[in-house]
Short mmCIF file of C-alpha atoms in Angstrom, two decimals:
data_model
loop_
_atom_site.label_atom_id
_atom_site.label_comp_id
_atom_site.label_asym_id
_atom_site.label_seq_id
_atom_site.Cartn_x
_atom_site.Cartn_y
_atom_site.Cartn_z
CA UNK A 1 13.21 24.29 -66.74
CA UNK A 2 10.71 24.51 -64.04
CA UNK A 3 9.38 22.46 -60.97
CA UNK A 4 6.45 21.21 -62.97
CA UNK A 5 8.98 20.02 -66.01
CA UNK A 6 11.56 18.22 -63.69
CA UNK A 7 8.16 16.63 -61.64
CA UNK A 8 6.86 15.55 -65.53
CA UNK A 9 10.16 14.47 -66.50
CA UNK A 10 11.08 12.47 -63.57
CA UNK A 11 7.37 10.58 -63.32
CA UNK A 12 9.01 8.65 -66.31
CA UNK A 13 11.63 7.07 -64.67
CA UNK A 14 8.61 5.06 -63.00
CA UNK A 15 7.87 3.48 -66.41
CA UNK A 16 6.87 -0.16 -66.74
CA UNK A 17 9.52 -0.28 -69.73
CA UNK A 18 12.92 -0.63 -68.79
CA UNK A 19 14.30 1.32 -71.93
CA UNK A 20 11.68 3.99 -70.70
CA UNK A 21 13.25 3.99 -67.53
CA UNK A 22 16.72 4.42 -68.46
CA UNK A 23 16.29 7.35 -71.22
CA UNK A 24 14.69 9.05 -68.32
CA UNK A 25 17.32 8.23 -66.47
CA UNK A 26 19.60 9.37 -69.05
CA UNK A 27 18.06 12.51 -69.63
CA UNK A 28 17.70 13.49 -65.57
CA UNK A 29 21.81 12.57 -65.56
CA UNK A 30 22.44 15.19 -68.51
CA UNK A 31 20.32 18.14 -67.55
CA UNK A 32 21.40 17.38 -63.76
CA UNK A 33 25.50 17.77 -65.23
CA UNK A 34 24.96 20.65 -66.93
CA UNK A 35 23.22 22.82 -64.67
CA UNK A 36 23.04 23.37 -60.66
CA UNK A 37 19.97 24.67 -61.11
CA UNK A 38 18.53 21.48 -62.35
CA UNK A 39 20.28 20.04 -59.54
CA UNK A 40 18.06 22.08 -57.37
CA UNK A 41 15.00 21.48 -59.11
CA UNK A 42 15.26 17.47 -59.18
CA UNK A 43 16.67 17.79 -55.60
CA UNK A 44 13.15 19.66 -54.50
CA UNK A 45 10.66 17.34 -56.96
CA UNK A 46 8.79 15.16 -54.77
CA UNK A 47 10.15 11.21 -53.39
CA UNK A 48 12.82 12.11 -56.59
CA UNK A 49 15.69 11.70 -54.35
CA UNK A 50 14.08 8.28 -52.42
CA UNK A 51 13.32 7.09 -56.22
CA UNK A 52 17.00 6.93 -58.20
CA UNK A 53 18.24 6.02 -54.40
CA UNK A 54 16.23 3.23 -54.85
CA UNK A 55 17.50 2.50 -58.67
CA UNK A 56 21.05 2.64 -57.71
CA UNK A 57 20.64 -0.57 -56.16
CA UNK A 58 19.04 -1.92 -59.39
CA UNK A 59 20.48 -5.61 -60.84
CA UNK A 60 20.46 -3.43 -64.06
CA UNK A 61 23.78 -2.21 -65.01
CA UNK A 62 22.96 0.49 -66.99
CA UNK A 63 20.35 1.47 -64.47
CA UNK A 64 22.01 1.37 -61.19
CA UNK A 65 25.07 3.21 -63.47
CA UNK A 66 22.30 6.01 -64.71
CA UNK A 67 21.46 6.40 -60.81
CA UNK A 68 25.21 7.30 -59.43
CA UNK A 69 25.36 9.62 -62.21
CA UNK A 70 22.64 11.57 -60.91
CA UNK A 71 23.04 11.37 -57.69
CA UNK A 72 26.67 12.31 -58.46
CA UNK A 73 25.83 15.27 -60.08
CA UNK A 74 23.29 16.06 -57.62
CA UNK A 75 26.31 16.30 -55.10
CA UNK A 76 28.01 18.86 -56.86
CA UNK A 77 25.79 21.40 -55.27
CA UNK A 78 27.43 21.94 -52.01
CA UNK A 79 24.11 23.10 -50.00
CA UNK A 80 22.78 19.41 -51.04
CA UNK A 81 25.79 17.33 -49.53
CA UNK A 82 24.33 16.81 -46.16
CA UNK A 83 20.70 16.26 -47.15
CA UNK A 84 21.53 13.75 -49.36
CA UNK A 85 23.97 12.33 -46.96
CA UNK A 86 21.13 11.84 -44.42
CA UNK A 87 18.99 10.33 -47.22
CA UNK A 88 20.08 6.71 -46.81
CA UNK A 89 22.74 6.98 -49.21
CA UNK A 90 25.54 5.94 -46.96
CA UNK A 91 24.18 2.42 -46.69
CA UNK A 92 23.66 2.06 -50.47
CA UNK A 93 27.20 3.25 -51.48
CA UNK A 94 28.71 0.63 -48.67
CA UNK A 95 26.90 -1.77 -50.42
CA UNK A 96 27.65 -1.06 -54.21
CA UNK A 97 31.30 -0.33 -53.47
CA UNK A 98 31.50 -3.71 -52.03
CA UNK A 99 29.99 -5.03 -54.92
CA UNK A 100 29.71 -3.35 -57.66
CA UNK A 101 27.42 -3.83 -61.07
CA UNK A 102 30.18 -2.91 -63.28
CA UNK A 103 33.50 -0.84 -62.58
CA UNK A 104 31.69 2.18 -64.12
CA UNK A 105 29.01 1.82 -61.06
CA UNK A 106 32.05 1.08 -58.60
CA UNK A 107 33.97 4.60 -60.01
CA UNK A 108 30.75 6.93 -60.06
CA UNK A 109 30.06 5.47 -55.96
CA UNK A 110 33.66 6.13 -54.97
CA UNK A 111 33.22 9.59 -56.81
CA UNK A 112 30.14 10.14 -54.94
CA UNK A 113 31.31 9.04 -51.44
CA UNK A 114 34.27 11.89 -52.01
CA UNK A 115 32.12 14.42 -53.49
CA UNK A 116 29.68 13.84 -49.65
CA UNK A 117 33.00 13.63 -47.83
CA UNK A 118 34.50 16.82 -48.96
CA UNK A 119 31.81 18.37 -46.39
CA UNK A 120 32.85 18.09 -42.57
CA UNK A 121 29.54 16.94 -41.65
CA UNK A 122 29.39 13.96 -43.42
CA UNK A 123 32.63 12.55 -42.24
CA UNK A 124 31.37 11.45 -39.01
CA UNK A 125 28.76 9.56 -40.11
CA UNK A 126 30.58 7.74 -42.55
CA UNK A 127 33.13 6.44 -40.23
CA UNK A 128 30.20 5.26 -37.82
CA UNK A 129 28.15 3.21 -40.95
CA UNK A 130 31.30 1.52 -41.25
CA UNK A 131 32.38 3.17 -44.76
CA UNK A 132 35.71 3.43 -43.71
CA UNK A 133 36.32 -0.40 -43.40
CA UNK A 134 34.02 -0.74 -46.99
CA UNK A 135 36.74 1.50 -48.90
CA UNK A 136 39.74 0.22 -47.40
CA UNK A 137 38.27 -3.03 -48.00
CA UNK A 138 37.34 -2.07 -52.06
CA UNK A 139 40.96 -0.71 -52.48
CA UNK A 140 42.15 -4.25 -51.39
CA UNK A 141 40.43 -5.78 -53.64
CA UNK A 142 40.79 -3.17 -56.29
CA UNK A 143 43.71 -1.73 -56.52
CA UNK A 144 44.89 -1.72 -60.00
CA UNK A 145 41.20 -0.98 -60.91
CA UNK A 146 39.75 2.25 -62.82
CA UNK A 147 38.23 3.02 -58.98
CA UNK A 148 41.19 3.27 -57.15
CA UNK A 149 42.04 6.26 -57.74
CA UNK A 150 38.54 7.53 -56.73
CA UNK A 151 39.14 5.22 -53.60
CA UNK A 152 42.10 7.11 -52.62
CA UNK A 153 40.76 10.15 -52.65
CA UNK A 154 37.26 9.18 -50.73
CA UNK A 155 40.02 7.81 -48.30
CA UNK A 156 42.16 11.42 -47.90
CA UNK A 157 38.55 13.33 -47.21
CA UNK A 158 37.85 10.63 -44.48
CA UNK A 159 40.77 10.60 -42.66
CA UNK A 160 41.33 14.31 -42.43
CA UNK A 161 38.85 13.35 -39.19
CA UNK A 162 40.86 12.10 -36.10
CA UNK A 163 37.82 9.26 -35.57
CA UNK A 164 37.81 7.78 -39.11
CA UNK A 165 41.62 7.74 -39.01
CA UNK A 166 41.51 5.26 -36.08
CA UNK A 167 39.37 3.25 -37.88
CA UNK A 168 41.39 3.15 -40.58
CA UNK A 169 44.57 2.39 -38.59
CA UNK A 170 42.58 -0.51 -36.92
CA UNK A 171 40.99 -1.85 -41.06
CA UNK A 172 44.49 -1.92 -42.00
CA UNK A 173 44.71 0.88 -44.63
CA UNK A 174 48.16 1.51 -43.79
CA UNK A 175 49.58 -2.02 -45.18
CA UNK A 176 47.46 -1.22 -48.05
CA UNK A 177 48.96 1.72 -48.89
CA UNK A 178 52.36 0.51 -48.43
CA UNK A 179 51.29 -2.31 -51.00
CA UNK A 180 50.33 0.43 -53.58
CA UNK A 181 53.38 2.45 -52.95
CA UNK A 182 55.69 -0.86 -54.02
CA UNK A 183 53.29 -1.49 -57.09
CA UNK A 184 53.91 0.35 -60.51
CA UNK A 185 51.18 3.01 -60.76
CA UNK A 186 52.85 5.94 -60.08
CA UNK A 187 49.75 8.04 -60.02
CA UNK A 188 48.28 5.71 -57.26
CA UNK A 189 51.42 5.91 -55.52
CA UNK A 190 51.44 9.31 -55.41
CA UNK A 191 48.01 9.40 -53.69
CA UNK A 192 49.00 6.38 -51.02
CA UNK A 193 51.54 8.81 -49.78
CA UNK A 194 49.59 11.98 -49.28
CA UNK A 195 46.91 10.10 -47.52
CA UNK A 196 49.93 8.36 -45.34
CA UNK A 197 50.78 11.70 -45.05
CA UNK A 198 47.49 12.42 -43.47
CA UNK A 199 47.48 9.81 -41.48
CA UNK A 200 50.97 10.38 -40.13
CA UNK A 201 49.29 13.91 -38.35
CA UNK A 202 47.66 11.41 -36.03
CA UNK A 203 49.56 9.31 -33.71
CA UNK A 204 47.60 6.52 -34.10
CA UNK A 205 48.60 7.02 -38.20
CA UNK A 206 52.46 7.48 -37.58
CA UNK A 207 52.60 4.30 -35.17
CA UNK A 208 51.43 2.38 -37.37
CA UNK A 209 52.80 3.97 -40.36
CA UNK A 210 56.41 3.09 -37.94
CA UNK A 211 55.81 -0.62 -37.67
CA UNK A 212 55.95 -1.25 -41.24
CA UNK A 213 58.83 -3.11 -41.72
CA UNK A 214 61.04 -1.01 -44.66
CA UNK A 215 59.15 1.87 -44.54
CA UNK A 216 61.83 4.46 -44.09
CA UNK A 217 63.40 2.78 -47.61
CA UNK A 218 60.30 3.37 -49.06
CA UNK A 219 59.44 6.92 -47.73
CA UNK A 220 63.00 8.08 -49.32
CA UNK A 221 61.92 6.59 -52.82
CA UNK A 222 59.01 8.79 -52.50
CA UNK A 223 60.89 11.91 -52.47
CA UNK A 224 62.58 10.86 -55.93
CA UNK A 225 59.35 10.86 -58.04
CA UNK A 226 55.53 11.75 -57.87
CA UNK A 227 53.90 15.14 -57.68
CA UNK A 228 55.35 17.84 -55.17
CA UNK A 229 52.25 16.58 -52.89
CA UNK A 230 53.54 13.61 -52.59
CA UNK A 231 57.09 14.19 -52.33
CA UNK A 232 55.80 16.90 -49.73
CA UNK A 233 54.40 13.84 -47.80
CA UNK A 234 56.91 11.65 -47.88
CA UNK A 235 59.39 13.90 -46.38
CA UNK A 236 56.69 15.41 -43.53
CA UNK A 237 56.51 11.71 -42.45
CA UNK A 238 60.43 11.09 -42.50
CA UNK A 239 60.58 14.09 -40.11
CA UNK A 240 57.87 12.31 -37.94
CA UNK A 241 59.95 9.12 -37.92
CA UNK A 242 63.04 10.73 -37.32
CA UNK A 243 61.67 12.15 -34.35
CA UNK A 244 60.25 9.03 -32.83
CA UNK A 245 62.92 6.35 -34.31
CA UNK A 246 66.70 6.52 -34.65
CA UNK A 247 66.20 2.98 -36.80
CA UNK A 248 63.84 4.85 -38.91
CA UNK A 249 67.18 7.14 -39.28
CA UNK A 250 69.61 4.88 -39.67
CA UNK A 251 67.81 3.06 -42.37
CA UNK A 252 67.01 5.79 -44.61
CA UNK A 253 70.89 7.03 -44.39
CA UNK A 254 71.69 3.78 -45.61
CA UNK A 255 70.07 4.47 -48.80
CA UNK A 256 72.92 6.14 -51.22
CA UNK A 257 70.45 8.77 -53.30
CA UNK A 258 69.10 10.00 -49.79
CA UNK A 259 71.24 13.07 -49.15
CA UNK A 260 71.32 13.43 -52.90
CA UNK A 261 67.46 13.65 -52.98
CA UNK A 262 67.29 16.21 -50.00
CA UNK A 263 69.55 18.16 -51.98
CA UNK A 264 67.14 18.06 -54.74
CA UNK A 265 64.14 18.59 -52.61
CA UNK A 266 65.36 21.60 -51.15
CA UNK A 267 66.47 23.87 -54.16
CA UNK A 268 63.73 22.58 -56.52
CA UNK A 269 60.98 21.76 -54.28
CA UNK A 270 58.06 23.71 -53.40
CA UNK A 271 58.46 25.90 -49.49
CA UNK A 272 56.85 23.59 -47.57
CA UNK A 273 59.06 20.48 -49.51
CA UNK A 274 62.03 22.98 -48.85
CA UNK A 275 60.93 23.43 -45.31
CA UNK A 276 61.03 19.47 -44.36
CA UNK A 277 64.07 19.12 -46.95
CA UNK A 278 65.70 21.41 -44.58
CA UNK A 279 64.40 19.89 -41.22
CA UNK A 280 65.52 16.13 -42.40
CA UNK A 281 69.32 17.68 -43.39
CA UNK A 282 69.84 19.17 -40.12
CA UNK A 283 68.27 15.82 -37.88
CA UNK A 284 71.08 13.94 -39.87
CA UNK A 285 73.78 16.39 -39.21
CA UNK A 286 73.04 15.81 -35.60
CA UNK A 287 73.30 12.58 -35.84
CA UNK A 288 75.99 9.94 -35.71
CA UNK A 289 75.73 8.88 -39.22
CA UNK A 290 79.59 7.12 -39.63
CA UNK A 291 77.66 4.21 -37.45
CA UNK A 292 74.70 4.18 -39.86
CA UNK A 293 76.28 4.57 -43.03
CA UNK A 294 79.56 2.00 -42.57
CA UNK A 295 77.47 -0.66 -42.68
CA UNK A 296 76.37 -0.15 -46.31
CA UNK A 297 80.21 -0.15 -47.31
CA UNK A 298 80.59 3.77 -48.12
CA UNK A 299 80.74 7.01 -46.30
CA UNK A 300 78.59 9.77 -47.00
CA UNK A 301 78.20 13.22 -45.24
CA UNK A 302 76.08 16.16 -46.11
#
Protein backbone atom coordinates (compact mmCIF):
# COMPACT_ATOMS: atom_id res chain seq x y z
CA UNK A 1 0.00 0.00 0.00
CA UNK A 2 1.28 3.35 -0.84
CA UNK A 3 0.32 7.14 -0.50
CA UNK A 4 -0.93 7.22 -4.04
CA UNK A 5 -3.22 3.86 -3.37
CA UNK A 6 -4.76 5.12 0.01
CA UNK A 7 -5.22 8.89 -1.95
CA UNK A 8 -7.03 6.59 -5.02
CA UNK A 9 -8.84 4.56 -2.64
CA UNK A 10 -10.14 7.16 -0.42
CA UNK A 11 -11.30 9.68 -3.54
CA UNK A 12 -14.16 7.00 -3.62
CA UNK A 13 -15.66 7.61 -0.55
CA UNK A 14 -16.67 11.01 -2.37
CA UNK A 15 -18.94 9.00 -4.72
CA UNK A 16 -22.34 10.28 -5.78
CA UNK A 17 -23.63 6.59 -4.96
CA UNK A 18 -24.26 5.88 -1.55
CA UNK A 19 -23.41 2.03 -1.88
CA UNK A 20 -20.14 3.49 -3.52
CA UNK A 21 -19.58 5.39 -0.58
CA UNK A 22 -19.95 2.86 1.98
CA UNK A 23 -17.79 -0.11 0.27
CA UNK A 24 -15.18 2.55 0.33
CA UNK A 25 -15.91 3.10 3.53
CA UNK A 26 -15.84 -0.46 4.24
CA UNK A 27 -12.74 -1.16 2.65
CA UNK A 28 -10.71 2.09 4.36
CA UNK A 29 -12.24 0.44 7.92
CA UNK A 30 -10.59 -3.08 7.05
CA UNK A 31 -7.19 -2.17 5.71
CA UNK A 32 -7.12 0.70 8.51
CA UNK A 33 -7.78 -2.56 11.36
CA UNK A 34 -5.37 -4.59 10.08
CA UNK A 35 -2.46 -2.54 9.70
CA UNK A 36 -0.88 0.71 11.54
CA UNK A 37 0.73 1.39 8.66
CA UNK A 38 -2.41 1.99 6.76
CA UNK A 39 -3.34 3.93 9.66
CA UNK A 40 -0.49 6.17 8.82
CA UNK A 41 -1.02 6.34 5.29
CA UNK A 42 -4.90 7.36 5.44
CA UNK A 43 -3.91 9.57 8.44
CA UNK A 44 -1.30 11.58 5.95
CA UNK A 45 -3.75 11.39 2.54
CA UNK A 46 -4.97 14.75 1.98
CA UNK A 47 -8.61 16.44 3.80
CA UNK A 48 -8.98 12.25 4.54
CA UNK A 49 -9.26 12.90 8.14
CA UNK A 50 -11.77 16.28 7.66
CA UNK A 51 -13.76 13.82 5.11
CA UNK A 52 -14.99 10.51 7.32
CA UNK A 53 -15.09 13.35 10.27
CA UNK A 54 -17.55 14.76 8.27
CA UNK A 55 -19.41 11.20 7.48
CA UNK A 56 -19.60 10.29 11.03
CA UNK A 57 -22.20 12.73 11.40
CA UNK A 58 -24.06 11.20 8.40
CA UNK A 59 -28.17 10.43 8.90
CA UNK A 60 -26.92 7.11 7.31
CA UNK A 61 -26.51 4.39 9.74
CA UNK A 62 -24.31 2.32 8.08
CA UNK A 63 -22.32 5.35 7.07
CA UNK A 64 -21.84 7.34 10.13
CA UNK A 65 -21.15 3.46 11.68
CA UNK A 66 -18.36 2.89 8.70
CA UNK A 67 -16.86 6.40 9.90
CA UNK A 68 -16.24 5.52 13.85
CA UNK A 69 -14.76 2.45 12.64
CA UNK A 70 -12.14 4.22 10.94
CA UNK A 71 -11.57 6.77 12.87
CA UNK A 72 -11.44 4.14 15.65
CA UNK A 73 -8.90 2.31 14.15
CA UNK A 74 -7.12 5.31 13.17
CA UNK A 75 -6.72 5.91 17.05
CA UNK A 76 -5.00 2.89 17.68
CA UNK A 77 -1.82 4.49 16.57
CA UNK A 78 -0.73 6.27 19.62
CA UNK A 79 1.41 9.15 17.74
CA UNK A 80 -2.17 10.01 16.03
CA UNK A 81 -4.24 10.48 19.36
CA UNK A 82 -3.65 14.12 19.75
CA UNK A 83 -3.85 15.17 16.11
CA UNK A 84 -6.94 13.69 15.71
CA UNK A 85 -8.07 14.96 19.00
CA UNK A 86 -7.45 18.55 17.78
CA UNK A 87 -9.26 17.67 14.52
CA UNK A 88 -12.78 18.59 15.62
CA UNK A 89 -13.56 15.28 16.75
CA UNK A 90 -14.41 16.13 20.29
CA UNK A 91 -17.50 18.05 19.20
CA UNK A 92 -18.71 15.26 16.87
CA UNK A 93 -18.39 12.41 19.47
CA UNK A 94 -20.42 14.81 22.14
CA UNK A 95 -22.87 14.92 19.68
CA UNK A 96 -23.27 11.22 18.46
CA UNK A 97 -22.96 9.89 22.01
CA UNK A 98 -25.85 12.01 22.85
CA UNK A 99 -27.61 10.71 20.10
CA UNK A 100 -26.66 8.06 18.52
CA UNK A 101 -27.62 6.45 14.84
CA UNK A 102 -27.74 3.04 16.15
CA UNK A 103 -26.11 1.45 19.41
CA UNK A 104 -23.33 0.11 17.11
CA UNK A 105 -22.49 4.02 16.28
CA UNK A 106 -23.04 4.86 20.14
CA UNK A 107 -20.34 1.74 21.15
CA UNK A 108 -17.62 2.51 18.35
CA UNK A 109 -17.86 6.67 19.76
CA UNK A 110 -17.55 5.61 23.39
CA UNK A 111 -14.64 3.25 22.13
CA UNK A 112 -13.16 6.09 20.39
CA UNK A 113 -13.50 8.78 23.12
CA UNK A 114 -11.39 6.07 25.45
CA UNK A 115 -9.02 5.09 22.88
CA UNK A 116 -8.21 9.60 22.64
CA UNK A 117 -8.47 9.62 26.43
CA UNK A 118 -5.95 7.02 27.21
CA UNK A 119 -3.40 9.95 26.16
CA UNK A 120 -2.86 12.72 28.95
CA UNK A 121 -3.20 15.38 26.52
CA UNK A 122 -6.46 14.88 25.48
CA UNK A 123 -8.02 14.75 28.86
CA UNK A 124 -8.05 18.36 29.35
CA UNK A 125 -9.72 19.24 26.52
CA UNK A 126 -12.37 16.89 26.87
CA UNK A 127 -13.41 18.02 30.22
CA UNK A 128 -13.47 21.75 28.86
CA UNK A 129 -15.90 20.72 25.50
CA UNK A 130 -18.08 19.50 28.07
CA UNK A 131 -17.58 15.59 27.29
CA UNK A 132 -17.58 14.82 30.71
CA UNK A 133 -21.26 15.93 31.35
CA UNK A 134 -22.13 14.13 27.58
CA UNK A 135 -20.91 10.59 29.02
CA UNK A 136 -22.22 10.82 32.35
CA UNK A 137 -25.24 11.98 30.74
CA UNK A 138 -25.21 8.76 27.93
CA UNK A 139 -24.59 6.30 30.89
CA UNK A 140 -27.88 7.70 32.42
CA UNK A 141 -29.64 7.11 29.80
CA UNK A 142 -27.88 3.95 28.82
CA UNK A 143 -27.02 1.96 31.26
CA UNK A 144 -28.08 -1.49 30.57
CA UNK A 145 -27.03 -0.73 26.92
CA UNK A 146 -24.21 -2.61 24.75
CA UNK A 147 -22.26 1.06 25.34
CA UNK A 148 -22.02 1.13 28.82
CA UNK A 149 -19.44 -0.66 29.31
CA UNK A 150 -17.43 1.44 26.78
CA UNK A 151 -18.93 4.45 28.82
CA UNK A 152 -17.34 3.31 31.89
CA UNK A 153 -14.24 3.01 30.75
CA UNK A 154 -14.12 6.53 28.65
CA UNK A 155 -15.25 7.67 32.23
CA UNK A 156 -12.04 5.92 34.33
CA UNK A 157 -9.48 7.62 31.56
CA UNK A 158 -11.25 11.02 32.26
CA UNK A 159 -11.26 11.17 35.71
CA UNK A 160 -7.76 9.99 36.34
CA UNK A 161 -7.46 14.13 35.78
CA UNK A 162 -8.18 16.13 39.04
CA UNK A 163 -10.28 18.84 36.63
CA UNK A 164 -12.59 16.35 34.85
CA UNK A 165 -13.20 14.66 38.22
CA UNK A 166 -14.80 17.89 39.54
CA UNK A 167 -16.84 18.00 36.78
CA UNK A 168 -17.94 14.84 37.19
CA UNK A 169 -18.67 15.23 40.93
CA UNK A 170 -20.69 18.42 39.99
CA UNK A 171 -22.77 16.12 36.54
CA UNK A 172 -23.63 13.72 39.12
CA UNK A 173 -21.67 10.59 38.04
CA UNK A 174 -21.39 9.48 41.47
CA UNK A 175 -25.33 8.72 41.97
CA UNK A 176 -24.96 7.09 38.72
CA UNK A 177 -22.62 4.81 39.64
CA UNK A 178 -24.18 3.95 42.81
CA UNK A 179 -27.36 3.17 40.58
CA UNK A 180 -25.25 0.65 38.50
CA UNK A 181 -23.64 -0.86 41.48
CA UNK A 182 -27.44 -1.85 42.93
CA UNK A 183 -28.45 -3.08 39.32
CA UNK A 184 -27.66 -6.76 38.18
CA UNK A 185 -24.75 -6.48 35.71
CA UNK A 186 -22.05 -7.58 37.54
CA UNK A 187 -19.54 -6.70 34.89
CA UNK A 188 -20.83 -3.03 34.96
CA UNK A 189 -20.69 -3.11 38.55
CA UNK A 190 -17.42 -4.05 38.66
CA UNK A 191 -16.35 -1.03 36.53
CA UNK A 192 -18.72 1.62 38.68
CA UNK A 193 -16.48 0.74 41.52
CA UNK A 194 -13.02 1.12 40.11
CA UNK A 195 -13.95 4.40 38.63
CA UNK A 196 -15.53 5.31 42.32
CA UNK A 197 -12.40 4.16 43.24
CA UNK A 198 -10.79 6.80 41.17
CA UNK A 199 -12.78 9.24 42.11
CA UNK A 200 -12.44 8.56 45.82
CA UNK A 201 -8.35 9.77 45.28
CA UNK A 202 -9.89 13.20 44.98
CA UNK A 203 -11.60 14.87 47.76
CA UNK A 204 -14.06 16.30 45.83
CA UNK A 205 -14.78 12.28 44.68
CA UNK A 206 -14.78 10.84 48.34
CA UNK A 207 -17.24 13.73 49.62
CA UNK A 208 -19.44 13.02 47.49
CA UNK A 209 -18.90 9.42 47.22
CA UNK A 210 -19.69 10.00 51.55
CA UNK A 211 -23.07 11.61 51.12
CA UNK A 212 -24.60 8.77 49.46
CA UNK A 213 -26.95 7.58 51.71
CA UNK A 214 -26.04 3.47 52.20
CA UNK A 215 -22.96 3.60 50.65
CA UNK A 216 -20.80 1.94 53.23
CA UNK A 217 -23.55 -1.22 52.84
CA UNK A 218 -22.86 -1.15 49.43
CA UNK A 219 -19.00 -0.70 49.39
CA UNK A 220 -18.86 -4.04 51.71
CA UNK A 221 -21.00 -6.00 49.02
CA UNK A 222 -18.37 -5.01 46.67
CA UNK A 223 -15.67 -6.81 48.35
CA UNK A 224 -17.82 -10.16 48.10
CA UNK A 225 -17.85 -10.40 44.25
CA UNK A 226 -16.36 -8.73 41.03
CA UNK A 227 -12.82 -8.82 39.74
CA UNK A 228 -9.83 -8.22 42.27
CA UNK A 229 -9.97 -4.50 40.69
CA UNK A 230 -12.93 -3.97 41.93
CA UNK A 231 -12.87 -5.59 45.15
CA UNK A 232 -9.41 -3.64 45.34
CA UNK A 233 -11.63 -0.46 45.05
CA UNK A 234 -14.13 -1.05 47.16
CA UNK A 235 -11.99 -1.63 50.08
CA UNK A 236 -9.39 1.55 49.16
CA UNK A 237 -12.63 3.63 49.50
CA UNK A 238 -13.85 1.94 52.87
CA UNK A 239 -10.40 2.95 54.23
CA UNK A 240 -11.12 6.56 52.92
CA UNK A 241 -14.49 6.55 54.70
CA UNK A 242 -13.28 5.12 57.70
CA UNK A 243 -10.96 7.81 57.99
CA UNK A 244 -13.33 10.67 57.47
CA UNK A 245 -16.68 8.99 59.04
CA UNK A 246 -17.20 6.89 62.15
CA UNK A 247 -21.04 6.39 60.62
CA UNK A 248 -19.43 5.18 57.54
CA UNK A 249 -17.85 2.62 60.29
CA UNK A 250 -20.49 1.83 62.18
CA UNK A 251 -22.64 0.98 59.26
CA UNK A 252 -20.48 -1.32 57.49
CA UNK A 253 -19.85 -3.32 60.99
CA UNK A 254 -23.38 -3.75 61.04
CA UNK A 255 -23.28 -5.84 58.07
CA UNK A 256 -22.75 -9.69 59.36
CA UNK A 257 -20.38 -11.04 56.22
CA UNK A 258 -18.11 -7.87 56.79
CA UNK A 259 -15.34 -9.25 59.00
CA UNK A 260 -15.97 -12.51 57.23
CA UNK A 261 -15.17 -10.83 53.83
CA UNK A 262 -11.95 -9.04 55.18
CA UNK A 263 -10.95 -12.33 56.20
CA UNK A 264 -11.36 -13.47 52.73
CA UNK A 265 -9.85 -10.44 51.18
CA UNK A 266 -6.80 -10.71 53.00
CA UNK A 267 -5.56 -14.41 52.50
CA UNK A 268 -6.97 -14.70 48.94
CA UNK A 269 -6.75 -11.30 47.65
CA UNK A 270 -4.21 -9.79 45.57
CA UNK A 271 -1.19 -7.37 47.87
CA UNK A 272 -2.64 -4.33 47.40
CA UNK A 273 -6.45 -6.05 48.32
CA UNK A 274 -4.37 -7.65 51.26
CA UNK A 275 -2.87 -4.32 52.06
CA UNK A 276 -6.42 -2.40 52.57
CA UNK A 277 -7.89 -5.87 53.92
CA UNK A 278 -5.35 -5.35 56.54
CA UNK A 279 -5.75 -1.49 57.06
CA UNK A 280 -9.82 -1.88 57.41
CA UNK A 281 -9.18 -4.94 60.24
CA UNK A 282 -7.00 -2.91 62.33
CA UNK A 283 -9.39 0.68 62.02
CA UNK A 284 -12.13 -1.72 63.46
CA UNK A 285 -10.05 -3.18 66.16
CA UNK A 286 -9.57 0.35 67.30
CA UNK A 287 -12.75 0.99 67.37
CA UNK A 288 -15.66 0.62 69.74
CA UNK A 289 -17.53 -1.85 67.77
CA UNK A 290 -19.91 -3.48 70.90
CA UNK A 291 -21.84 0.11 70.27
CA UNK A 292 -22.01 -0.49 66.51
CA UNK A 293 -22.69 -3.99 66.31
CA UNK A 294 -25.54 -4.38 69.36
CA UNK A 295 -27.78 -2.70 67.46
CA UNK A 296 -28.05 -5.35 64.72
CA UNK A 297 -28.90 -7.98 67.56
CA UNK A 298 -25.43 -10.01 67.54
CA UNK A 299 -21.90 -9.53 68.60
CA UNK A 300 -19.10 -9.93 66.41
CA UNK A 301 -15.31 -9.31 66.99
CA UNK A 302 -12.38 -9.93 64.75
Amino acid sequence: MTVDTMAERMSRVLSDSAKAQNNALQALSSLTKVSAQNRNLLARTQDAIPLILGLSLSPSTLTQTLSLSILFNLSLNPDLKQSLARANIIHNLNSILLSPSSPEAGKLAASLLCSLAMLDKNKAPFGVAGTVEVVIQALKSSSNSSAAHHLLSSLAELVQFHGNCTLAVRAGAVPALVQILQGPALDLAGSSLAILGLMARFEEGIQAIRAVDGVAGLLVDGLRTGCMVSRESAAEILVKLFAESEECLREAARKDEFFSLLADLSIRGSEKAREKAAVLMNLLMKADLDSYVQEGGSMHRI
